[in-house]
Amino acid sequence: MKIAVLPGDGIGPEVTREALRVLKALDLPGLTLFDGDVGGMAYKRHGHPLPDETLTMAREADAVLFGAVGDPDCDGLERHLRPEQAILGLRKELDLFANLRPAKVFKGLEHLSPLQPEIAGQLDMMIVRELTGDVYFGEKGERVANDGSREGWDMMSYCETEVRRIAQVAFRTARGGDDKLRVTSVDKANVLETSQVWRDAVKDAAVAHPDIDLSHMYVDNAAMQIISNPGGFGVILTGNLFGDILSDLASAAVGSIGLLASASMGERQTAHGTFGLYEPIHGSAPDIAGEGKANPMAMILSAAMMLRHSFGLEAEATRIEVAVEAALSDGIRGGDLGGSHGTQAIGDAVLERL
């Protein structure tokens, strides 16, 4: 099982180290790890945030474990050289079009959420976000407006093929869950032509899944419902821009961005399963980098998602998740990235319960 390990910047190496400790404790046969450079540290060493050798390593691996990118020292660089281009480049070059972001309040941790406990306890959803299209990857530029001022522009677009394939992922995800077979497709079809094509294509894809309860919701209403009635969602299917915003909203509702993992997947199959890239949804948190304060739970849970989705190791993935939940319920809160328990202490707590 070849895993490309890309720790990246800031707290990325710290949280990655704890996830690797957990993986190694499982004593998985054939586990082989390769380290690569990405982000700001890659730019400083190689002159680019995603060096060719790192991209080649990722292509040859069965899965990628990714830490975080972002370095204030690189803020003045041209956009294509900034650290964040590493993750965008990996998604595009590896055709990782499907982003799975679970958002769940762990039992006993409802107090971490800003929502009322009885509402927070309902939060258990999977956001399926299309990852390689939409306004992030559309043409963009700057021009002079009619009044002589600067005007920025970005093109948002989706073709039916892109929408149908991410919709199939959402339907399969709903069928594999424990909840009712329901998918909520989120768009802004009352305003955007892109969203009207999205909605129509999702309806077409749903014909092959008559057992799935499909509904459609405008993104502004979805944002309100995530806060007021989170139990109304099972799987949320949406585009790149809306998925980025709604998944961060859901993480805030959980109460700890340090607890949320993610998977980015495509269609390529390896000898073990579906190739994917796994990362915590938090950033590089340069303000606490090197202080041993970062919460590694999201990274550890990302490793569990990797075992499940790319290697078919359901029992091992569940073992990690149970250990994380036990560590949390036994007192390791680490509610935010600056948790008071310390990075290694939280890793130790998970290892003790593994």
mmCIF file of C-alpha atoms in Angstrom:
data_model
loop_
_atom_site.group_PDB
_atom_site.id
_atom_site.type_symbol
_atom_site.label_atom_id
_atom_site.label_comp_id
_atom_site.label_asym_id
_atom_site.label_seq_id
_atom_site.Cartn_x
_atom_site.Cartn_y
_atom_site.Cartn_z
ATOM 1 C CA MET A 1 0.000 0.000 0.000
ATOM 2 C CA LYS A 2 1.887 3.014 -1.308
ATOM 3 C CA ILE A 3 0.986 6.289 0.405
ATOM 4 C CA ALA A 4 2.427 9.637 -0.651
ATOM 5 C CA VAL A 5 2.756 11.702 2.535
ATOM 6 C CA LEU A 6 2.746 15.463 1.892
ATOM 7 C CA PRO A 7 2.896 17.280 5.272
ATOM 8 C CA GLY A 8 3.166 20.806 3.819
ATOM 9 C CA ASP A 9 3.358 24.012 5.849
ATOM 10 C CA GLY A 10 2.634 25.328 9.329
ATOM 11 C CA ILE A 11 1.037 22.715 11.550
ATOM 12 C CA GLY A 12 0.821 20.258 8.650
ATOM 13 C CA PRO A 13 3.951 18.297 9.662
ATOM 14 C CA GLU A 14 2.857 18.181 13.310
ATOM 15 C CA VAL A 15 -0.598 16.741 12.722
ATOM 16 C CA THR A 16 0.694 14.429 9.989
ATOM 17 C CA ARG A 17 3.217 12.965 12.402
ATOM 18 C CA GLU A 18 0.431 11.928 14.797
ATOM 19 C CA ALA A 19 -1.642 10.366 12.012
ATOM 20 C CA LEU A 20 1.374 8.339 10.897
ATOM 21 C CA ARG A 21 1.927 7.139 14.472
ATOM 22 C CA VAL A 22 -1.634 5.814 14.477
ATOM 23 C CA LEU A 23 -1.262 4.138 11.076
ATOM 24 C CA LYS A 24 1.999 2.473 12.098
ATOM 25 C CA ALA A 25 0.410 1.221 15.327
ATOM 26 C CA LEU A 26 -2.068 -0.778 13.234
ATOM 27 C CA ASP A 27 0.868 -2.783 11.838
ATOM 28 C CA LEU A 28 -0.632 -2.905 8.356
ATOM 29 C CA PRO A 29 1.147 -5.359 6.044
ATOM 30 C CA GLY A 30 2.781 -3.801 2.987
ATOM 31 C CA LEU A 31 2.411 -0.215 4.188
ATOM 32 C CA THR A 32 4.972 1.975 2.375
ATOM 33 C CA LEU A 33 5.260 5.715 2.960
ATOM 34 C CA PHE A 34 6.896 8.276 0.667
ATOM 35 C CA ASP A 35 7.506 11.872 1.789
ATOM 36 C CA GLY A 36 7.151 14.808 -0.608
ATOM 37 C CA ASP A 37 7.299 18.604 -0.567
ATOM 38 C CA VAL A 38 4.275 20.833 -1.199
ATOM 39 C CA GLY A 39 3.203 24.391 -0.500
ATOM 40 C CA GLY A 40 5.374 27.198 0.755
ATOM 41 C CA MET A 41 8.190 24.922 1.857
ATOM 42 C CA ALA A 42 8.242 23.376 -1.623
ATOM 43 C CA TYR A 43 8.449 26.823 -3.202
ATOM 44 C CA LYS A 44 11.386 27.715 -0.967
ATOM 45 C CA ARG A 45 13.194 24.489 -1.814
ATOM 46 C CA HIS A 46 12.228 23.968 -5.455
ATOM 47 C CA GLY A 47 10.812 27.265 -6.725
ATOM 48 C CA HIS A 48 7.267 25.884 -7.126
ATOM 49 C CA PRO A 49 4.524 24.861 -4.649
ATOM 50 C CA LEU A 50 3.911 21.584 -6.517
ATOM 51 C CA PRO A 51 7.245 20.281 -7.866
ATOM 52 C CA ASP A 52 7.189 17.747 -10.694
ATOM 53 C CA GLU A 53 8.719 15.070 -8.481
ATOM 54 C CA THR A 54 5.926 15.492 -5.912
ATOM 55 C CA LEU A 55 3.245 15.246 -8.580
ATOM 56 C CA THR A 56 4.891 12.114 -9.987
ATOM 57 C CA MET A 57 5.016 10.589 -6.506
ATOM 58 C CA ALA A 58 1.316 11.289 -6.010
ATOM 59 C CA ARG A 59 0.430 9.764 -9.382
ATOM 60 C CA GLU A 60 2.328 6.572 -8.575
ATOM 61 C CA ALA A 61 0.839 6.166 -5.087
ATOM 62 C CA ASP A 62 -2.354 4.357 -4.088
ATOM 63 C CA ALA A 63 -3.406 7.306 -1.906
ATOM 64 C CA VAL A 64 -2.155 10.692 -0.723
ATOM 65 C CA LEU A 65 -2.127 11.882 2.896
ATOM 66 C CA PHE A 66 -1.983 15.681 2.820
ATOM 67 C CA GLY A 67 -1.323 18.019 5.754
ATOM 68 C CA ALA A 68 -1.886 21.713 5.052
ATOM 69 C CA VAL A 69 -0.473 24.524 2.925
ATOM 70 C CA GLY A 70 -0.175 28.229 3.560
ATOM 71 C CA ASP A 71 2.756 30.467 4.449
ATOM 72 C CA PRO A 72 2.525 34.227 5.126
ATOM 73 C CA ASP A 73 6.019 34.607 3.682
ATOM 74 C CA CYS A 74 4.568 33.691 0.292
ATOM 75 C CA ASP A 75 1.615 36.098 0.284
ATOM 76 C CA GLY A 76 3.387 38.485 -2.076
ATOM 77 C CA LEU A 77 4.095 35.869 -4.749
ATOM 78 C CA GLU A 78 2.268 35.707 -8.069
ATOM 79 C CA ARG A 79 -0.914 33.675 -7.694
ATOM 80 C CA HIS A 80 0.386 30.605 -9.559
ATOM 81 C CA LEU A 81 3.330 30.344 -7.139
ATOM 82 C CA ARG A 82 1.421 30.655 -3.875
ATOM 83 C CA PRO A 83 1.280 27.618 -1.546
ATOM 84 C CA GLU A 84 -2.453 27.045 -2.062
ATOM 85 C CA GLN A 85 -1.819 26.245 -5.722
ATOM 86 C CA ALA A 86 -0.339 22.927 -4.563
ATOM 87 C CA ILE A 87 -3.659 21.489 -3.428
ATOM 88 C CA LEU A 88 -5.551 23.012 -6.343
ATOM 89 C CA GLY A 89 -2.962 21.568 -8.715
ATOM 90 C CA LEU A 90 -3.184 18.096 -7.182
ATOM 91 C CA ARG A 91 -6.961 18.098 -7.450
ATOM 92 C CA LYS A 92 -6.839 19.141 -11.080
ATOM 93 C CA GLU A 93 -3.905 17.007 -12.244
ATOM 94 C CA LEU A 94 -5.178 13.880 -10.473
ATOM 95 C CA ASP A 95 -8.806 14.573 -11.489
ATOM 96 C CA LEU A 96 -10.002 14.447 -7.887
ATOM 97 C CA PHE A 97 -13.455 15.778 -8.634
ATOM 98 C CA ALA A 98 -15.369 14.451 -5.617
ATOM 99 C CA ASN A 99 -14.804 15.905 -2.158
ATOM 100 C CA LEU A 100 -16.395 14.077 0.783
ATOM 101 C CA ARG A 101 -16.647 16.137 3.953
ATOM 102 C CA PRO A 102 -18.418 14.519 6.902
ATOM 103 C CA ALA A 103 -19.736 16.882 9.570
ATOM 104 C CA LYS A 104 -20.780 15.203 12.800
ATOM 105 C CA VAL A 105 -21.105 16.234 16.419
ATOM 106 C CA PHE A 106 -19.591 13.508 18.564
ATOM 107 C CA LYS A 107 -21.814 12.324 21.378
ATOM 108 C CA GLY A 108 -20.979 14.189 24.571
ATOM 109 C CA LEU A 109 -19.335 17.076 22.715
ATOM 110 C CA GLU A 110 -22.484 19.018 21.940
ATOM 111 C CA HIS A 111 -21.207 21.770 24.223
ATOM 112 C CA LEU A 112 -18.466 22.590 21.710
ATOM 113 C CA SER A 113 -21.064 23.670 19.175
ATOM 114 C CA PRO A 114 -22.411 27.233 19.183
ATOM 115 C CA LEU A 115 -25.847 25.687 18.574
ATOM 116 C CA GLN A 116 -28.216 24.603 21.304
ATOM 117 C CA PRO A 117 -27.256 21.072 22.458
ATOM 118 C CA GLU A 118 -30.528 19.536 21.291
ATOM 119 C CA ILE A 119 -29.957 20.976 17.806
ATOM 120 C CA ALA A 120 -26.221 20.244 17.683
ATOM 121 C CA GLY A 121 -26.873 16.608 18.530
ATOM 122 C CA GLN A 122 -28.763 16.220 15.233
ATOM 123 C CA LEU A 123 -25.748 17.213 13.132
ATOM 124 C CA ASP A 124 -24.524 14.184 11.169
ATOM 125 C CA MET A 125 -24.219 14.855 7.446
ATOM 126 C CA MET A 126 -21.942 14.210 4.494
ATOM 127 C CA ILE A 127 -21.232 17.081 2.102
ATOM 128 C CA VAL A 128 -20.334 15.891 -1.405
ATOM 129 C CA ARG A 129 -18.652 18.809 -3.140
ATOM 130 C CA GLU A 130 -17.656 18.917 -6.814
ATOM 131 C CA LEU A 131 -13.990 19.860 -6.723
ATOM 132 C CA THR A 132 -12.494 20.516 -10.147
ATOM 133 C CA GLY A 133 -15.004 22.824 -11.829
ATOM 134 C CA ASP A 134 -17.004 25.955 -11.053
ATOM 135 C CA VAL A 135 -15.675 29.471 -10.599
ATOM 136 C CA TYR A 136 -12.401 28.340 -8.970
ATOM 137 C CA PHE A 137 -11.174 26.824 -12.215
ATOM 138 C CA GLY A 138 -12.935 29.135 -14.674
ATOM 139 C CA GLU A 139 -11.268 31.893 -16.631
ATOM 140 C CA LYS A 140 -10.567 34.998 -14.584
ATOM 141 C CA GLY A 141 -8.954 38.340 -14.972
ATOM 142 C CA GLU A 142 -8.983 42.068 -14.406
ATOM 143 C CA ARG A 143 -10.114 44.872 -16.691
ATOM 144 C CA VAL A 144 -10.965 48.553 -16.678
ATOM 145 C CA ALA A 145 -14.607 49.324 -15.946
ATOM 146 C CA ASN A 146 -16.604 51.966 -17.787
ATOM 147 C CA ASP A 147 -15.846 54.515 -15.080
ATOM 148 C CA GLY A 148 -12.106 53.823 -15.322
ATOM 149 C CA SER A 149 -11.871 51.803 -12.102
ATOM 150 C CA ARG A 150 -10.470 48.275 -11.707
ATOM 151 C CA GLU A 151 -12.927 45.435 -12.277
ATOM 152 C CA GLY A 152 -12.253 41.786 -11.508
ATOM 153 C CA TRP A 153 -14.143 38.987 -13.218
ATOM 154 C CA ASP A 154 -14.412 35.215 -12.789
ATOM 155 C CA MET A 155 -16.282 32.723 -14.961
ATOM 156 C CA MET A 156 -18.545 30.159 -13.293
ATOM 157 C CA SER A 157 -19.522 27.168 -15.418
ATOM 158 C CA TYR A 158 -20.547 23.510 -15.227
ATOM 159 C CA CYS A 159 -21.256 21.081 -18.020
ATOM 160 C CA GLU A 160 -23.790 18.292 -17.653
ATOM 161 C CA THR A 161 -21.108 15.588 -17.698
ATOM 162 C CA GLU A 162 -19.348 17.093 -14.677
ATOM 163 C CA VAL A 163 -22.603 17.350 -12.766
ATOM 164 C CA ARG A 164 -23.794 13.839 -13.549
ATOM 165 C CA ARG A 165 -20.592 12.199 -12.345
ATOM 166 C CA ILE A 166 -20.538 14.027 -9.008
ATOM 167 C CA ALA A 167 -24.244 13.276 -8.589
ATOM 168 C CA GLN A 168 -23.495 9.558 -8.980
ATOM 169 C CA VAL A 169 -20.964 9.856 -6.138
ATOM 170 C CA ALA A 170 -23.595 11.485 -3.916
ATOM 171 C CA PHE A 171 -26.159 8.783 -4.657
ATOM 172 C CA ARG A 172 -23.642 6.000 -3.947
ATOM 173 C CA THR A 173 -22.607 7.753 -0.731
ATOM 174 C CA ALA A 174 -26.220 7.969 0.428
ATOM 175 C CA ARG A 175 -26.752 4.292 -0.293
ATOM 176 C CA GLY A 176 -23.669 3.356 1.723
ATOM 177 C CA GLY A 177 -24.736 5.263 4.833
ATOM 178 C CA ASP A 178 -26.843 4.306 7.792
ATOM 179 C CA ASP A 179 -29.322 7.121 7.329
ATOM 180 C CA LYS A 180 -32.377 7.288 5.130
ATOM 181 C CA LEU A 181 -31.535 7.276 1.415
ATOM 182 C CA ARG A 182 -31.744 11.031 0.902
ATOM 183 C CA VAL A 183 -29.747 13.551 -1.082
ATOM 184 C CA THR A 184 -30.254 17.309 -1.005
ATOM 185 C CA SER A 185 -28.855 19.058 -4.087
ATOM 186 C CA VAL A 186 -27.924 22.663 -3.322
ATOM 187 C CA ASP A 187 -27.761 25.359 -5.999
ATOM 188 C CA LYS A 188 -28.933 28.881 -6.871
ATOM 189 C CA ALA A 189 -31.066 28.012 -9.881
ATOM 190 C CA ASN A 190 -33.373 30.998 -9.361
ATOM 191 C CA VAL A 191 -30.481 33.341 -10.252
ATOM 192 C CA LEU A 192 -27.653 31.461 -11.971
ATOM 193 C CA GLU A 193 -27.865 29.723 -15.348
ATOM 194 C CA THR A 194 -25.002 27.502 -14.204
ATOM 195 C CA SER A 195 -27.214 26.298 -11.361
ATOM 196 C CA GLN A 196 -30.135 25.628 -13.681
ATOM 197 C CA VAL A 197 -27.940 23.296 -15.749
ATOM 198 C CA TRP A 198 -26.745 21.762 -12.464
ATOM 199 C CA ARG A 199 -30.303 21.116 -11.251
ATOM 200 C CA ASP A 200 -31.448 19.623 -14.554
ATOM 201 C CA ALA A 201 -28.398 17.330 -14.772
ATOM 202 C CA VAL A 202 -28.889 16.112 -11.180
ATOM 203 C CA LYS A 203 -32.507 15.253 -11.987
ATOM 204 C CA ASP A 204 -31.348 13.305 -15.043
ATOM 205 C CA ALA A 205 -28.780 11.379 -12.991
ATOM 206 C CA ALA A 206 -31.387 10.570 -10.342
ATOM 207 C CA VAL A 207 -33.485 8.572 -12.807
ATOM 208 C CA ALA A 208 -31.081 5.645 -12.312
ATOM 209 C CA HIS A 209 -31.619 5.832 -8.524
ATOM 210 C CA PRO A 210 -35.384 5.726 -7.938
ATOM 211 C CA ASP A 211 -34.893 4.611 -4.323
ATOM 212 C CA ILE A 212 -33.056 7.830 -3.439
ATOM 213 C CA ASP A 213 -35.129 10.637 -1.943
ATOM 214 C CA LEU A 214 -33.806 13.631 -3.930
ATOM 215 C CA SER A 215 -34.693 17.208 -3.048
ATOM 216 C CA HIS A 216 -33.385 20.577 -4.250
ATOM 217 C CA MET A 217 -32.615 23.607 -2.117
ATOM 218 C CA TYR A 218 -31.254 27.097 -2.764
ATOM 219 C CA VAL A 219 -27.890 27.687 -1.129
ATOM 220 C CA ASP A 220 -29.050 30.536 1.118
ATOM 221 C CA ASN A 221 -31.852 28.375 2.521
ATOM 222 C CA ALA A 222 -29.427 25.459 2.931
ATOM 223 C CA ALA A 223 -27.145 27.656 5.034
ATOM 224 C CA MET A 224 -30.048 28.554 7.313
ATOM 225 C CA GLN A 225 -31.233 24.937 7.578
ATOM 226 C CA ILE A 226 -27.785 23.627 8.520
ATOM 227 C CA ILE A 227 -27.943 25.905 11.546
ATOM 228 C CA SER A 228 -31.623 25.595 12.434
ATOM 229 C CA ASN A 229 -32.486 22.024 11.368
ATOM 230 C CA PRO A 230 -29.306 19.998 10.699
ATOM 231 C CA GLY A 231 -31.145 16.734 11.224
ATOM 232 C CA GLY A 232 -32.983 17.396 7.965
ATOM 233 C CA PHE A 233 -29.879 16.509 5.930
ATOM 234 C CA GLY A 234 -28.251 13.214 5.073
ATOM 235 C CA VAL A 235 -26.056 13.845 2.007
ATOM 236 C CA ILE A 236 -25.654 17.362 0.598
ATOM 237 C CA LEU A 237 -24.636 17.509 -3.056
ATOM 238 C CA THR A 238 -23.317 20.829 -4.326
ATOM 239 C CA GLY A 239 -20.754 22.619 -6.473
ATOM 240 C CA ASN A 240 -17.270 23.805 -5.694
ATOM 241 C CA LEU A 241 -17.994 27.326 -4.452
ATOM 242 C CA PHE A 242 -21.133 26.539 -2.465
ATOM 243 C CA GLY A 243 -19.543 23.342 -1.098
ATOM 244 C CA ASP A 244 -16.530 25.260 0.159
ATOM 245 C CA ILE A 245 -18.733 27.689 2.083
ATOM 246 C CA LEU A 246 -21.308 25.209 3.392
ATOM 247 C CA SER A 247 -18.705 22.714 4.607
ATOM 248 C CA ASP A 248 -16.970 25.440 6.608
ATOM 249 C CA LEU A 249 -20.349 26.489 7.993
ATOM 250 C CA ALA A 250 -21.010 22.896 9.005
ATOM 251 C CA SER A 251 -17.598 22.719 10.683
ATOM 252 C CA ALA A 252 -18.430 25.822 12.694
ATOM 253 C CA ALA A 253 -21.711 24.186 13.709
ATOM 254 C CA VAL A 254 -19.784 21.138 14.912
ATOM 255 C CA GLY A 255 -17.754 23.524 17.028
ATOM 256 C CA SER A 256 -14.268 22.374 16.119
ATOM 257 C CA ILE A 257 -12.556 22.603 12.750
ATOM 258 C CA GLY A 258 -9.877 20.417 14.297
ATOM 259 C CA LEU A 259 -12.244 17.419 14.238
ATOM 260 C CA LEU A 260 -13.257 17.378 10.574
ATOM 261 C CA ALA A 261 -11.637 15.172 7.961
ATOM 262 C CA SER A 262 -12.094 15.042 4.197
ATOM 263 C CA ALA A 263 -11.499 12.843 1.162
ATOM 264 C CA SER A 264 -10.950 13.962 -2.435
ATOM 265 C CA MET A 265 -11.516 11.178 -4.923
ATOM 266 C CA GLY A 266 -11.726 10.518 -8.633
ATOM 267 C CA GLU A 267 -12.373 7.492 -10.791
ATOM 268 C CA ARG A 268 -8.894 5.929 -10.978
ATOM 269 C CA GLN A 269 -8.700 2.463 -9.476
ATOM 270 C CA THR A 270 -5.586 0.954 -7.929
ATOM 271 C CA ALA A 271 -4.872 -2.615 -6.884
ATOM 272 C CA HIS A 272 -6.503 -1.775 -3.536
ATOM 273 C CA GLY A 273 -9.463 0.464 -4.383
ATOM 274 C CA THR A 274 -10.222 4.024 -5.457
ATOM 275 C CA PHE A 275 -7.336 6.469 -5.469
ATOM 276 C CA GLY A 276 -7.882 9.475 -3.203
ATOM 277 C CA LEU A 277 -6.285 12.379 -1.375
ATOM 278 C CA TYR A 278 -7.075 12.761 2.323
ATOM 279 C CA GLU A 279 -6.655 15.913 4.399
ATOM 280 C CA PRO A 280 -8.075 17.774 7.398
ATOM 281 C CA ILE A 281 -10.225 20.724 6.368
ATOM 282 C CA HIS A 282 -8.277 23.178 8.559
ATOM 283 C CA GLY A 283 -5.455 25.326 7.255
ATOM 284 C CA SER A 284 -1.790 25.617 8.157
ATOM 285 C CA ALA A 285 -2.382 27.827 11.258
ATOM 286 C CA PRO A 286 1.046 29.512 11.074
ATOM 287 C CA ASP A 287 0.384 31.405 14.297
ATOM 288 C CA ILE A 288 0.714 28.202 16.358
ATOM 289 C CA ALA A 289 3.076 26.232 14.117
ATOM 290 C CA GLY A 290 5.909 24.627 16.054
ATOM 291 C CA GLU A 291 4.262 25.160 19.440
ATOM 292 C CA GLY A 292 2.828 21.650 19.785
ATOM 293 C CA LYS A 293 -0.708 22.990 20.219
ATOM 294 C CA ALA A 294 -2.348 21.785 17.002
ATOM 295 C CA ASN A 295 -5.250 19.364 17.261
ATOM 296 C CA PRO A 296 -4.386 16.275 15.135
ATOM 297 C CA MET A 297 -7.826 14.641 15.378
ATOM 298 C CA ALA A 298 -8.947 15.751 11.899
ATOM 299 C CA MET A 299 -5.744 14.391 10.376
ATOM 300 C CA ILE A 300 -6.107 11.097 12.213
ATOM 301 C CA LEU A 301 -9.731 10.822 11.038
ATOM 302 C CA SER A 302 -8.584 11.611 7.497
ATOM 303 C CA ALA A 303 -6.242 8.628 7.722
ATOM 304 C CA ALA A 304 -9.235 6.518 8.759
ATOM 305 C CA MET A 305 -11.160 7.724 5.698
ATOM 306 C CA MET A 306 -8.159 6.734 3.566
ATOM 307 C CA LEU A 307 -8.168 3.197 4.925
ATOM 308 C CA ARG A 308 -11.891 2.889 4.246
ATOM 309 C CA HIS A 309 -12.199 4.470 0.802
ATOM 310 C CA SER A 310 -8.855 3.719 -0.864
ATOM 311 C CA PHE A 311 -7.898 0.405 0.758
ATOM 312 C CA GLY A 312 -11.199 -1.197 1.754
ATOM 313 C CA LEU A 313 -10.011 -1.610 5.354
ATOM 314 C CA GLU A 314 -13.317 -0.946 7.073
ATOM 315 C CA ALA A 315 -12.424 -2.651 10.350
ATOM 316 C CA GLU A 316 -9.183 -0.690 10.717
ATOM 317 C CA ALA A 317 -10.883 2.594 9.812
ATOM 318 C CA THR A 318 -13.607 1.966 12.375
ATOM 319 C CA ARG A 319 -10.990 1.069 14.959
ATOM 320 C CA ILE A 320 -9.362 4.492 14.552
ATOM 321 C CA GLU A 321 -12.710 6.311 14.694
ATOM 322 C CA VAL A 322 -13.750 4.461 17.843
ATOM 323 C CA ALA A 323 -10.408 5.324 19.452
ATOM 324 C CA VAL A 324 -10.831 9.005 18.545
ATOM 325 C CA GLU A 325 -14.348 9.102 19.944
ATOM 326 C CA ALA A 326 -13.214 7.344 23.120
ATOM 327 C CA ALA A 327 -10.356 9.809 23.584
ATOM 328 C CA LEU A 328 -12.779 12.703 23.139
ATOM 329 C CA SER A 329 -15.394 11.311 25.518
ATOM 330 C CA ASP A 330 -12.724 10.544 28.112
ATOM 331 C CA GLY A 331 -11.694 14.152 28.305
ATOM 332 C CA ILE A 332 -9.406 15.036 25.410
ATOM 333 C CA ARG A 333 -11.382 17.930 24.012
ATOM 334 C CA GLY A 334 -8.864 19.871 21.941
ATOM 335 C CA GLY A 335 -11.805 21.907 20.753
ATOM 336 C CA ASP A 336 -9.876 24.127 18.349
ATOM 337 C CA LEU A 337 -6.475 24.093 16.672
ATOM 338 C CA GLY A 338 -4.993 25.691 19.753
ATOM 339 C CA GLY A 339 -6.219 23.003 22.130
ATOM 340 C CA SER A 340 -4.637 23.010 25.575
ATOM 341 C CA HIS A 341 -3.811 19.301 25.605
ATOM 342 C CA GLY A 342 -1.008 19.441 23.053
ATOM 343 C CA THR A 343 -0.549 17.678 19.745
ATOM 344 C CA GLN A 344 1.417 14.691 20.980
ATOM 345 C CA ALA A 345 -0.755 14.263 24.075
ATOM 346 C CA ILE A 346 -3.859 13.992 21.898
ATOM 347 C CA GLY A 347 -2.070 11.484 19.655
ATOM 348 C CA ASP A 348 -1.061 9.496 22.732
ATOM 349 C CA ALA A 349 -4.675 9.461 23.932
ATOM 350 C CA VAL A 350 -5.834 7.959 20.638
ATOM 351 C CA LEU A 351 -3.023 5.389 20.614
ATOM 352 C CA GLU A 352 -3.902 4.290 24.151
ATOM 353 C CA ARG A 353 -7.450 3.498 23.018
ATOM 354 C CA LEU A 354 -6.598 1.977 19.654
#
